[in-house]
Coordinates of C-alpha atoms and ligand atoms in Angstrom, one line a residue:
M1 CA 130.0 -68.5 165.7
T2 CA 133.4 -67.5 164.1
N3 CA 133.1 -68.4 160.2
V4 CA 136.7 -68.4 158.3
L5 CA 135.9 -67.7 154.8
I6 CA 138.8 -69.0 151.9
A7 CA 138.2 -67.3 148.8
T8 CA 140.4 -68.2 145.5
D9 CA 139.4 -67.2 142.1
K10 CA 142.4 -70.0 141.2
P11 CA 141.6 -72.6 144.1
F12 CA 144.2 -74.3 146.2
A13 CA 145.2 -78.1 146.1
P14 CA 142.0 -80.1 147.7
I15 CA 145.0 -81.5 149.9
A16 CA 146.1 -78.0 151.2
V17 CA 141.8 -77.4 151.5
K18 CA 141.8 -80.2 154.3
G19 CA 144.6 -79.4 156.3
I20 CA 143.2 -75.7 156.0
R21 CA 139.7 -77.4 157.6
K22 CA 141.6 -78.8 160.2
V23 CA 143.0 -76.0 161.5
V24 CA 139.4 -74.4 161.8
E25 CA 137.4 -76.9 163.2
A26 CA 139.9 -77.7 165.3
A27 CA 139.5 -74.4 166.4
G28 CA 135.7 -74.3 167.3
F29 CA 135.6 -72.1 163.8
E30 CA 133.7 -72.4 160.8
L31 CA 135.2 -73.1 157.5
R32 CA 133.3 -71.4 154.1
L33 CA 134.7 -71.9 150.7
L34 CA 134.5 -69.8 147.0
E35 CA 136.4 -71.1 144.7
G36 CA 137.2 -70.2 141.0
Y37 CA 134.3 -67.7 141.2
T38 CA 134.0 -65.8 138.1
S39 CA 132.6 -62.5 139.4
K40 CA 133.0 -59.5 141.8
D41 CA 129.5 -59.7 143.1
E42 CA 129.8 -63.7 144.4
L43 CA 132.9 -62.5 146.4
L44 CA 130.6 -59.6 147.4
Q45 CA 128.0 -61.8 148.8
A46 CA 130.1 -64.7 150.5
V47 CA 132.1 -61.6 152.3
I48 CA 129.0 -60.5 154.3
D49 CA 129.4 -63.0 156.7
A50 CA 133.1 -64.0 157.2
D51 CA 135.1 -63.0 160.3
A52 CA 138.3 -64.1 159.1
L53 CA 139.0 -64.4 155.0
I54 CA 142.1 -66.1 153.2
V55 CA 142.6 -65.4 149.7
R56 CA 145.7 -65.8 147.4
S57 CA 146.1 -62.8 144.5
D58 CA 142.0 -62.1 144.7
Q59 CA 141.3 -58.6 144.9
V60 CA 140.5 -57.3 148.1
D61 CA 139.6 -53.4 147.1
K62 CA 137.7 -51.1 149.4
E63 CA 134.1 -52.3 148.2
V64 CA 135.3 -56.0 149.5
I65 CA 136.2 -54.9 152.8
E66 CA 133.0 -52.3 153.2
A67 CA 131.0 -55.6 152.4
A68 CA 132.3 -57.4 155.0
G69 CA 130.7 -56.3 158.0
K70 CA 131.6 -58.6 160.5
L71 CA 135.5 -59.3 158.8
K72 CA 138.2 -58.9 161.6
I73 CA 141.4 -60.0 159.9
V74 CA 142.6 -60.6 155.7
V75 CA 144.9 -63.3 155.6
R76 CA 147.1 -63.3 151.8
A77 CA 148.0 -66.7 151.5
G78 CA 151.3 -65.9 149.9
A79 CA 154.0 -63.2 149.8
G80 CA 152.6 -60.2 148.0
Y81 CA 150.2 -58.3 148.9
D82 CA 149.3 -55.7 146.6
N83 CA 146.0 -57.2 145.7
I84 CA 144.8 -55.9 149.2
D85 CA 144.1 -52.2 150.0
L86 CA 145.3 -51.9 153.5
Q87 CA 144.2 -48.2 153.6
A88 CA 140.5 -49.2 153.6
A89 CA 141.4 -52.9 155.9
T90 CA 143.1 -50.0 158.5
D91 CA 140.4 -47.6 158.0
K92 CA 137.5 -50.6 159.1
G93 CA 140.0 -51.9 161.7
V94 CA 140.9 -54.9 160.0
V95 CA 143.9 -57.0 159.8
A96 CA 146.2 -57.4 157.1
M97 CA 148.5 -60.5 157.5
N98 CA 150.7 -62.2 154.9
T99 CA 152.5 -66.1 155.2
P100 CA 156.1 -64.6 154.2
G101 CA 158.0 -67.7 152.5
Q102 CA 155.6 -70.8 151.9
N103 CA 155.6 -70.9 148.9
S104 CA 159.0 -69.2 148.1
N105 CA 160.2 -72.6 146.4
A106 CA 157.8 -73.6 144.2
V107 CA 158.2 -69.8 142.7
A108 CA 161.6 -70.4 142.7
E109 CA 161.6 -73.5 141.1
L110 CA 159.5 -72.1 138.4
A111 CA 161.8 -69.9 137.5
F112 CA 164.3 -72.8 136.9
G113 CA 162.0 -74.5 134.7
L114 CA 161.4 -71.3 132.6
M115 CA 164.9 -70.6 132.3
V116 CA 165.4 -74.2 131.0
Y117 CA 162.4 -73.9 129.1
H118 CA 164.2 -71.7 126.8
A119 CA 167.7 -72.7 127.0
R120 CA 166.6 -75.7 125.3
N121 CA 164.7 -73.6 122.6
F122 CA 161.1 -74.3 124.0
F123 CA 161.4 -78.2 123.5
N124 CA 161.7 -77.8 120.1
G125 CA 164.4 -80.5 119.2
K126 CA 167.4 -78.2 117.7
S127 CA 170.2 -77.8 119.5
G128 CA 169.8 -75.3 122.6
S129 CA 172.1 -74.2 125.9
E130 CA 172.9 -75.0 129.3
L131 CA 172.2 -72.7 132.4
K132 CA 176.0 -74.2 134.2
G133 CA 178.7 -71.2 134.2
K134 CA 175.8 -68.6 133.1
T135 CA 175.8 -65.5 135.2
L136 CA 172.4 -64.9 137.4
G137 CA 171.5 -62.0 139.0
I138 CA 169.1 -62.2 141.3
H139 CA 167.2 -58.8 141.6
A140 CA 165.5 -58.5 145.7
Y141 CA 166.8 -60.9 148.1
G142 CA 163.7 -62.2 150.0
Y143 CA 162.9 -65.6 150.6
V144 CA 162.1 -66.2 146.5
G145 CA 165.7 -64.5 145.9
K146 CA 166.9 -66.9 148.0
N147 CA 165.7 -70.3 147.0
V148 CA 166.6 -69.0 143.7
A149 CA 170.3 -68.9 144.6
R150 CA 170.4 -72.1 146.1
I151 CA 168.4 -73.9 143.0
A152 CA 171.0 -72.0 140.8
K153 CA 174.4 -73.2 142.2
G154 CA 173.1 -76.3 142.2
F155 CA 173.3 -75.4 138.2
G156 CA 176.5 -74.5 138.5
M157 CA 175.7 -70.9 137.8
E158 CA 177.7 -68.0 139.1
V159 CA 175.3 -66.2 140.8
S160 CA 175.0 -62.3 141.6
A161 CA 171.9 -60.6 143.9
F162 CA 171.0 -56.7 144.5
D163 CA 168.7 -55.7 147.6
P164 CA 169.9 -52.7 149.7
F165 CA 167.6 -53.9 152.6
I166 CA 169.7 -57.0 153.4
P167 CA 172.9 -57.2 154.7
K168 CA 175.9 -57.9 152.5
E169 CA 176.3 -60.8 155.5
E170 CA 173.3 -62.9 154.0
F171 CA 174.7 -62.6 150.8
E172 CA 178.4 -63.7 151.5
R173 CA 177.1 -66.5 153.7
D174 CA 174.9 -68.0 151.4
G175 CA 178.3 -67.9 149.1
V176 CA 176.2 -65.4 146.9
K177 CA 178.0 -62.3 144.7
W178 CA 176.8 -58.6 146.8
I179 CA 176.7 -56.4 144.3
E180 CA 176.2 -52.7 145.3
T181 CA 174.2 -50.7 142.6
V182 CA 170.9 -52.6 140.8
E183 CA 172.5 -50.8 137.4
E184 CA 175.8 -53.0 138.1
L185 CA 173.5 -56.4 138.4
Y186 CA 171.9 -55.8 135.1
K187 CA 175.3 -55.4 133.2
G188 CA 177.2 -58.2 134.5
C189 CA 174.2 -60.8 134.2
Q190 CA 173.1 -63.1 131.2
Y191 CA 170.0 -64.0 132.8
I192 CA 168.2 -62.0 135.4
S193 CA 165.3 -63.1 137.8
L194 CA 162.7 -60.2 140.1
H195 CA 161.7 -60.8 142.8
I196 CA 160.9 -57.5 143.5
P197 CA 157.1 -56.9 145.3
A198 CA 155.3 -54.5 143.6
N199 CA 154.5 -51.4 145.3
A200 CA 154.7 -47.1 144.9
Q201 CA 158.4 -47.7 144.6
T202 CA 159.1 -50.8 142.0
K203 CA 156.1 -50.3 139.2
G204 CA 157.8 -49.4 136.2
S205 CA 161.0 -49.5 137.3
V206 CA 162.7 -52.2 135.2
N207 CA 163.0 -49.9 132.3
Y208 CA 164.8 -49.1 129.1
A209 CA 167.7 -48.2 130.8
L210 CA 168.3 -51.0 132.7
L211 CA 167.5 -53.7 130.4
S212 CA 169.5 -52.1 127.7
L213 CA 172.3 -52.7 130.7
M214 CA 172.4 -56.8 130.2
P215 CA 174.6 -58.4 127.9
D216 CA 174.6 -60.5 125.2
K217 CA 171.5 -63.0 125.1
A218 CA 170.3 -61.0 128.2
V219 CA 167.2 -63.3 129.5
L220 CA 164.9 -61.7 131.9
V221 CA 162.6 -64.2 134.2
N222 CA 159.5 -62.2 135.9
T223 CA 157.5 -64.6 138.9
A224 CA 157.1 -61.9 141.0
R225 CA 154.2 -58.9 139.8
A226 CA 153.8 -57.7 135.6
E227 CA 153.7 -54.3 136.8
V228 CA 157.2 -53.8 137.9
I229 CA 158.3 -54.3 134.1
H230 CA 157.8 -50.7 132.3
E231 CA 156.0 -52.6 129.3
A232 CA 156.5 -49.6 126.8
D233 CA 160.5 -49.6 127.5
L234 CA 160.3 -54.0 127.5
L235 CA 158.7 -53.6 124.1
K236 CA 161.1 -51.0 122.7
I237 CA 164.2 -53.3 123.7
F238 CA 162.4 -56.3 121.9
S239 CA 162.7 -54.1 118.7
T240 CA 165.9 -52.7 119.1
R241 CA 168.0 -55.7 120.4
N242 CA 167.0 -59.0 118.6
D243 CA 168.8 -61.7 121.6
F244 CA 166.9 -60.4 124.0
T245 CA 164.6 -62.6 125.6
Y246 CA 161.5 -62.4 128.4
L247 CA 160.0 -65.2 130.6
S248 CA 157.0 -64.5 132.5
D249 CA 155.0 -66.1 134.7
I250 CA 152.6 -63.2 134.3
A251 CA 151.0 -62.0 131.1
P252 CA 151.8 -58.8 130.4
G253 CA 149.0 -56.4 130.0
N254 CA 149.4 -56.2 125.9
L255 CA 149.8 -60.3 125.4
S256 CA 149.7 -59.7 121.7
D257 CA 152.1 -57.5 121.2
F258 CA 154.2 -59.9 122.6
Q259 CA 153.3 -63.0 121.3
G260 CA 153.5 -62.0 117.2
A261 CA 156.5 -60.8 116.6
Y262 CA 158.5 -61.8 119.4
A263 CA 157.3 -64.8 119.9
S264 CA 160.4 -66.7 119.8
R265 CA 161.8 -64.4 122.7
F266 CA 159.0 -64.5 124.6
F267 CA 156.9 -67.4 126.9
C268 CA 154.7 -66.6 129.6
T269 CA 152.6 -69.0 131.7
P270 CA 148.9 -69.4 130.6
K271 CA 148.0 -68.9 134.3
K272 CA 149.9 -67.9 137.0
M273 CA 151.9 -71.0 138.1
G274 CA 154.6 -70.0 140.5
A275 CA 153.4 -70.8 143.6
Q276 CA 150.5 -73.7 142.4
T277 CA 152.2 -76.5 143.9
E278 CA 150.3 -79.0 146.1
E279 CA 153.9 -78.4 149.2
A280 CA 153.2 -74.1 148.6
N281 CA 148.6 -74.2 148.8
I282 CA 149.4 -76.7 152.0
N283 CA 152.2 -74.4 153.4
A284 CA 151.0 -70.8 152.7
G285 CA 147.0 -72.0 153.4
I286 CA 147.6 -74.0 156.8
A287 CA 149.7 -70.9 158.1
A288 CA 147.5 -68.1 156.8
A289 CA 144.7 -70.6 159.3
E290 CA 147.0 -70.9 162.0
Q291 CA 147.4 -67.3 161.8
I292 CA 143.9 -66.8 162.0
V293 CA 143.3 -69.0 165.1
A294 CA 146.4 -67.4 166.9
F295 CA 144.9 -63.7 166.2
I296 CA 141.1 -64.5 167.0
K297 CA 142.1 -66.6 169.9
H298 CA 145.4 -64.8 171.1
G299 CA 145.8 -61.2 169.6
N300 CA 148.7 -62.7 168.3
R301 CA 149.6 -60.0 165.1
T302 CA 152.9 -61.3 164.0
F303 CA 152.3 -61.1 160.6
Q304 CA 150.4 -57.9 160.2
V305 CA 151.3 -56.0 157.0
N306 CA 149.2 -52.6 157.6
K307 CA 150.5 -51.8 161.1
Ligands
3PG1 C1 153.0 -64.4 145.9 O1 153.3 -63.4 145.9 O2 152.4 -65.8 147.2 C2 153.2 -65.3 144.5 O3 152.5 -64.2 143.7 C3 152.0 -66.3 144.4 O4 150.7 -66.1 144.5 P1 149.3 -66.9 144.1 O5 149.0 -67.4 145.4 O6 148.3 -66.0 143.5 O7 149.5 -67.8 142.6

């Protein structure tokens, strides 16, 4: 029998697992669950019998892929697949997929949660500020970026975006100001919301040169990946400007550097929370299950990322 394993260090909501189970069992497959595991050995053991694997930010490296002798497909229930060793998957003939767009509204809503929390002085009772009328720059205009733009307009923000991979017409259609260069985006916006993936081109790319362009009372919001920020440069900005704030859903490598001296201008969720809603779990989890069934039964490779 085809064996589908959900291996999630950060578990899906139970209602999402129920939905996944329904899809998997309706196809005549068996579902197994490894949730909240604490060691890589548990994962290596669990994947041995898996024909298909559903993960979130879980590390699916070469060792995991090699331990999974029967594996045909791994689906990252989410957008970013930087946690999967695509080369190792390709070398073993394993198809890797993501579920683009399925959790994007949840991530976008969290970006606003962070912005409001900060604008209201972390709810300390003192007079804060409003988002209405403020400039927001969206760095990368994919599924999450587009949801951020939609919500920002509801707040009455002035919305601009930069994305060299998206045609200008898409920005115009959404009533978002198209920005030609990344420097121009950072220069013109008090708030920057990051939505770039982590890859060889983007890692460390949000650096001192870029951040120093931001206007007064700059706020950088990161619900994407920690690695896209040049952390030493971020610390340099904190030390050279006392009007700079960093709000993040992913802890920096050296958290204590930020929590100490810069605590009033820094906030980080205790655990990555962007996609942690029932709705996002249901959407991404069920999409992953359906993609597995469509691939195993019909060879459908629509969302394959290791082509
Ligand atoms: C994604 O890439 O889809 C988001 O970062 C969510 O990641 P998570 O599933 O680990 O919460």
